[in-house]
GROMACS .gro file of C-alpha atoms in nm:
model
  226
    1UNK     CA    1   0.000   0.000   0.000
    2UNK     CA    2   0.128   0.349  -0.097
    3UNK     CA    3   0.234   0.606   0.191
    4UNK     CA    4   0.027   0.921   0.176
    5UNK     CA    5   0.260   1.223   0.147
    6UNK     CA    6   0.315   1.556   0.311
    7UNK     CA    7   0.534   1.832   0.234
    8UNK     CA    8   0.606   2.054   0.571
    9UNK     CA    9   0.731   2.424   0.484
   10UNK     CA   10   0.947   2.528   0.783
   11UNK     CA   11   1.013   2.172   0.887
   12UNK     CA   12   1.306   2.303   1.120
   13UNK     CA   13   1.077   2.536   1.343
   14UNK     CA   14   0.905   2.428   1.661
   15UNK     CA   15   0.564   2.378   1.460
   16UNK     CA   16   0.668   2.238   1.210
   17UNK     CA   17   0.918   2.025   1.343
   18UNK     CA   18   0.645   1.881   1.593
   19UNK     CA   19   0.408   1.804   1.281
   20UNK     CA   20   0.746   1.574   1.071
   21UNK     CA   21   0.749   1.380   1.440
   22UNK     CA   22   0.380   1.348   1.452
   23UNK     CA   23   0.297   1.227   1.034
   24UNK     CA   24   0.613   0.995   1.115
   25UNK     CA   25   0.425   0.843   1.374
   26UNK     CA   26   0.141   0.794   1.183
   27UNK     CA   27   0.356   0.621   0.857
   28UNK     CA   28   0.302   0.919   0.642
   29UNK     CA   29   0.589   1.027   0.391
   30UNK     CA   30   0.751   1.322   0.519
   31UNK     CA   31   0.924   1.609   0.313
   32UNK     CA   32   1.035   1.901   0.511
   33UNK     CA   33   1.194   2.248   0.377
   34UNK     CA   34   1.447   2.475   0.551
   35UNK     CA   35   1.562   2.794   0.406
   36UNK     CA   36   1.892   2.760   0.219
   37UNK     CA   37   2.088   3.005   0.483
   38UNK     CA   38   2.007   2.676   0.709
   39UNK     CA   39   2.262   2.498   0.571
   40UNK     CA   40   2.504   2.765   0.569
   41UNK     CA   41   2.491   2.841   0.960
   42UNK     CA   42   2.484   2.505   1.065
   43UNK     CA   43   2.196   2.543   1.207
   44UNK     CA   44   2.136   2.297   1.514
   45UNK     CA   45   1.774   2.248   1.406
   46UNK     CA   46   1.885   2.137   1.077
   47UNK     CA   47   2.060   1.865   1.234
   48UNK     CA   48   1.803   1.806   1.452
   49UNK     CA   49   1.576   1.776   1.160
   50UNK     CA   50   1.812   1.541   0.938
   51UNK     CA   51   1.805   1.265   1.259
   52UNK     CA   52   1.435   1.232   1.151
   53UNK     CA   53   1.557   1.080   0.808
   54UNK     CA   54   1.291   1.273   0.641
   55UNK     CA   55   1.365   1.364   0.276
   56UNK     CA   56   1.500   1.765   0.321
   57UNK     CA   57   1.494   2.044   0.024
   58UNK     CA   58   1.590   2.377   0.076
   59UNK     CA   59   1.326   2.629   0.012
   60UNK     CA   60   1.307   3.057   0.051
   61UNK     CA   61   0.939   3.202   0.041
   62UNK     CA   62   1.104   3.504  -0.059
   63UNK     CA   63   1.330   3.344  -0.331
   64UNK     CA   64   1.100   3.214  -0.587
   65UNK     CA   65   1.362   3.024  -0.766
   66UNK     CA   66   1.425   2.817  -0.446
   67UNK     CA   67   1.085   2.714  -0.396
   68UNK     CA   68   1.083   2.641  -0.809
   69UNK     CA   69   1.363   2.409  -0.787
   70UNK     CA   70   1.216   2.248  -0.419
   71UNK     CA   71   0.955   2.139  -0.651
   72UNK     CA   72   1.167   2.045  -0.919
   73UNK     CA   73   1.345   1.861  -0.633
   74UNK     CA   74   1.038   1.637  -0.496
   75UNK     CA   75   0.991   1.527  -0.877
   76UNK     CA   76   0.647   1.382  -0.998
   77UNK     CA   77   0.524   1.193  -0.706
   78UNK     CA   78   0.173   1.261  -0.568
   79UNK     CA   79   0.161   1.522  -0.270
   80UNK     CA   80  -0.119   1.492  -0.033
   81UNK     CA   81  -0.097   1.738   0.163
   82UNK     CA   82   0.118   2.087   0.165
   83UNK     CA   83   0.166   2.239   0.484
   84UNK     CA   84   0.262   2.589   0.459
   85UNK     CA   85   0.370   2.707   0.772
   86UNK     CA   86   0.691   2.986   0.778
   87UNK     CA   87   0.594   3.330   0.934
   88UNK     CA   88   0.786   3.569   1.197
   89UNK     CA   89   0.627   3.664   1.517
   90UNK     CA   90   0.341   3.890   1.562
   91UNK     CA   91   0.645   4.215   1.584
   92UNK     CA   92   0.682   4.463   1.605
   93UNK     CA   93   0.377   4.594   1.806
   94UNK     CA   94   0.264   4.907   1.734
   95UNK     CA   95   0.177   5.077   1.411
   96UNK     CA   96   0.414   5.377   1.421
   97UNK     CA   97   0.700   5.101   1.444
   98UNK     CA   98   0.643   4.967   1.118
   99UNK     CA   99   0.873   5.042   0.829
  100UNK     CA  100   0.860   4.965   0.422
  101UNK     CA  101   1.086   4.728   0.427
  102UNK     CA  102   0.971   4.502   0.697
  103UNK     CA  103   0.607   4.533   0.579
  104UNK     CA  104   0.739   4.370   0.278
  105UNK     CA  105   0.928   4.099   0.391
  106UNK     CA  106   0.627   4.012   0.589
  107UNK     CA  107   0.409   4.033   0.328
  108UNK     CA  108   0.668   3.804   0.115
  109UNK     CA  109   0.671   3.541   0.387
  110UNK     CA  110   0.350   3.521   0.508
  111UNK     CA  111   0.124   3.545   0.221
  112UNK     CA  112   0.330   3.568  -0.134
  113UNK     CA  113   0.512   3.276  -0.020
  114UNK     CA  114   0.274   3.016   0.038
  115UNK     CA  115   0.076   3.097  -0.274
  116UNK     CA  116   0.395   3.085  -0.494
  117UNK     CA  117   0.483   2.755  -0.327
  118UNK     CA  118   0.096   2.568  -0.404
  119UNK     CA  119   0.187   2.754  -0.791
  120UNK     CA  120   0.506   2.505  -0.806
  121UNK     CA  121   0.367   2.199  -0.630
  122UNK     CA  122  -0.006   2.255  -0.789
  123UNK     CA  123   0.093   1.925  -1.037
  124UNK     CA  124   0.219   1.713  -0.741
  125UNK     CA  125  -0.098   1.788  -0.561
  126UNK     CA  126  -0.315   1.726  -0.862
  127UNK     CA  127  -0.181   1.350  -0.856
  128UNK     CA  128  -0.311   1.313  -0.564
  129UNK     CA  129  -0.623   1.183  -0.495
  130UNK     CA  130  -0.742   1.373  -0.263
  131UNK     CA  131  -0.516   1.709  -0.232
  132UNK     CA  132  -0.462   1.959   0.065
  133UNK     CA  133  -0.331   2.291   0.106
  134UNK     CA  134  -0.341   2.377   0.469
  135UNK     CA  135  -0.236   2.744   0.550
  136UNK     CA  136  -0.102   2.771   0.885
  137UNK     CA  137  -0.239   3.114   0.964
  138UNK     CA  138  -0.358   3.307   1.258
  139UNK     CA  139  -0.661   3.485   1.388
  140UNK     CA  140  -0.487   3.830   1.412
  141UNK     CA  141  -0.560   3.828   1.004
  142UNK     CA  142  -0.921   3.886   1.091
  143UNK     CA  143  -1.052   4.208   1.046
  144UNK     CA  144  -1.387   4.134   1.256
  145UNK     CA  145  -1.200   3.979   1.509
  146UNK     CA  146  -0.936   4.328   1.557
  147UNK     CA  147  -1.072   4.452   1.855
  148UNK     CA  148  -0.773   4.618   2.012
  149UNK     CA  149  -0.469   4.707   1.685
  150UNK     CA  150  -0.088   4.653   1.749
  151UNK     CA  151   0.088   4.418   1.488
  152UNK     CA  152  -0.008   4.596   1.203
  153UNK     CA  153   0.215   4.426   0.922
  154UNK     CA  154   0.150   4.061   1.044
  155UNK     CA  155  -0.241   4.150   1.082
  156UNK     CA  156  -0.211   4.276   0.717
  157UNK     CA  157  -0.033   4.020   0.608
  158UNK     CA  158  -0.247   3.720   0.734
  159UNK     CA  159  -0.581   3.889   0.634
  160UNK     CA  160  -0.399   3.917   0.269
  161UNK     CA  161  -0.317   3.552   0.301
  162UNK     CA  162  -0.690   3.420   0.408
  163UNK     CA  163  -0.829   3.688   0.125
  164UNK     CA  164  -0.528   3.497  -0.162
  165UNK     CA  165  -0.650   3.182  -0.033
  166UNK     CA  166  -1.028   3.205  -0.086
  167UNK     CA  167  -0.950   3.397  -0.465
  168UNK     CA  168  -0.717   3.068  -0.511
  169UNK     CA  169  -0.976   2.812  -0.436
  170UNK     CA  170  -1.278   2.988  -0.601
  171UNK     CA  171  -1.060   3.016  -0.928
  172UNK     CA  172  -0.947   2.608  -0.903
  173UNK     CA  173  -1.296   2.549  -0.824
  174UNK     CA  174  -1.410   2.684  -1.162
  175UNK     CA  175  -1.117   2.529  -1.342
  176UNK     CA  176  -1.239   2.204  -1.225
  177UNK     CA  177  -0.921   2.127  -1.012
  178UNK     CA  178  -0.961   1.926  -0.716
  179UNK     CA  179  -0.736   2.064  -0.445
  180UNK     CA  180  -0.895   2.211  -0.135
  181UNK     CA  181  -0.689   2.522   0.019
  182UNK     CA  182  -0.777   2.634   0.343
  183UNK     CA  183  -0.619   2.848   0.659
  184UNK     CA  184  -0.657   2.696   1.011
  185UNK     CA  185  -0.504   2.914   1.323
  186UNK     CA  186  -0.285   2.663   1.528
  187UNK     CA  187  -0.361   2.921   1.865
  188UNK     CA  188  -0.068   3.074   2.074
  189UNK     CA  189   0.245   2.951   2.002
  190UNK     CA  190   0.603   3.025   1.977
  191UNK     CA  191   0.590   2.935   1.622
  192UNK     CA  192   0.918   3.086   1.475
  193UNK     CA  193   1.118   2.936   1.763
  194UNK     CA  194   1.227   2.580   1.815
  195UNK     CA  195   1.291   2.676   2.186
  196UNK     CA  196   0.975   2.653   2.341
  197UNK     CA  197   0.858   2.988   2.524
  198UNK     CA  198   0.547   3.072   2.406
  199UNK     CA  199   0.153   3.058   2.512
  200UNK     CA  200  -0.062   2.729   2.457
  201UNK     CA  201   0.034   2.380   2.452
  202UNK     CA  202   0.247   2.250   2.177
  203UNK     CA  203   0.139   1.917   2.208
  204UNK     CA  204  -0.214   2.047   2.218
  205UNK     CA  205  -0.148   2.241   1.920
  206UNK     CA  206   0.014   1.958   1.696
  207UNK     CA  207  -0.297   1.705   1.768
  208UNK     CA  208  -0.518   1.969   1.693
  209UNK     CA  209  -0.353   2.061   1.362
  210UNK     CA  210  -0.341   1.661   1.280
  211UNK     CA  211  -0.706   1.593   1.342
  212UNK     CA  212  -0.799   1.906   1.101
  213UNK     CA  213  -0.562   1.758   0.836
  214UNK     CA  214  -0.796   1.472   0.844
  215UNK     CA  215  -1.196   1.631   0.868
  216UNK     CA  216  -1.091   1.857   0.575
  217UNK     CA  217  -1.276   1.832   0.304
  218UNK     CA  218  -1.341   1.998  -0.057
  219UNK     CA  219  -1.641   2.173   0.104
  220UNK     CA  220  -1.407   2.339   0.260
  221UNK     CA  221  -1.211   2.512   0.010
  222UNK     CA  222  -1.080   2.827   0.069
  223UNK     CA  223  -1.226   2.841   0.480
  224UNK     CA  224  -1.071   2.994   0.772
  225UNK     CA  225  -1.076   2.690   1.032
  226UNK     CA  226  -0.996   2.679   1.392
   0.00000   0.00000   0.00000
């Protein structure tokens, strides 16, 4: 019997490298990215990471010719699932902090970068049977749900990620392509961070995340789920 697949974006953050031990455990195929700079600081997380035995590819949401030859990389398998999870934290806090530059790198990370990255892997999803994108996003990208400001460029950013999303999966929809897209909002956590010091429960968090992977379906496509 085939292994269902999973690619994990971020594979070497606390999230993400939570989610490679948990689809290991449950006999799934993992694929996990790092960012190419990764390699070049040794960073302990990649090692960390490579002890797994997961297949690794090095991948930049703000280098699109990384994530084009990740893809190129994972070759013409099926992908079941594509887990797009990179982001920095919610900072800096308030509005008058905020500068061009780091409004755009957000904005390159958070929601350019996970919509270029389903563009390069949309033909290893399609041979799937059953395709997912899941968007790990946040509530702070909802607009109804701003009821007291600060984190202006991550706010923006996510609520431009959920809004790319939904125009994504209304667009496959009438194309007739059967990949469902969706954001879900893993809570509180120290997400950018493999040391732990952040609200919630990681372990919480990662069985959470796993038993969403599994109720999604293509009614679904292009929701916000918590």
């Amino acid at each position: 019997m085939t292994r269902k697949s999973v690619l994990i974006i971020g594979a070497n953050r606390a999230v993400g490298f939570n989610l490679v031990k948990a689809f290991i455990a449950d006999s799934w195929e993992v694929t996990g990215t790092v960012p190419p700079q990764a390699r070049v600081d040794k960073d302990p997380a990649l090692a960390e990471l490579e002890k797994t035995g997961i297949k690794i590819l090095e991948l930049d949401y703000l280098n699109e010719g990384t994530i084009e030859r990740a893809a190129i990389a994972y070759g013409n398998r099926p992908l079941d699932i594509l887990v797009n999870l990179g982001g920095p934290p919610p900072k800096p806090k308030h509005w008058y902090e905020q500068t061009a530059d780091l409004m755009a790198e957000q904005f390159g990370v958070m929601t350019v970068g996970p919509i270029i990255t389903a563009k390069h892997f949309l033909l290893q999803l399609e041979r799937a049977a059953d395709a997912k994108i899941v968007n790990v996003s946040s509530s702070f990208g909802s607009i109804a749900a701003n009821t007291f400001g600060f984190f202006l460029a991550y706010r923006a950013a996510k609520a431009a990620l959920h809004q790319s999303v939904l125009t994504m999966a209304r667009e496959w929809e009438a194309e007739g392509r059967k990949v469902t897209t969706v954001c879900v909002d893993p809570g509180f956590l120290a997400a950018h961070s493999r040391s732990w010091d952040g609200g919630g429960d990681m372990n919480a968090c990662i069985a959470c995340l796993m038993r969403i992977f599994e109720r999604i379906t293509p009614k679904d496509n292009g929701a916000f789920l918590l």
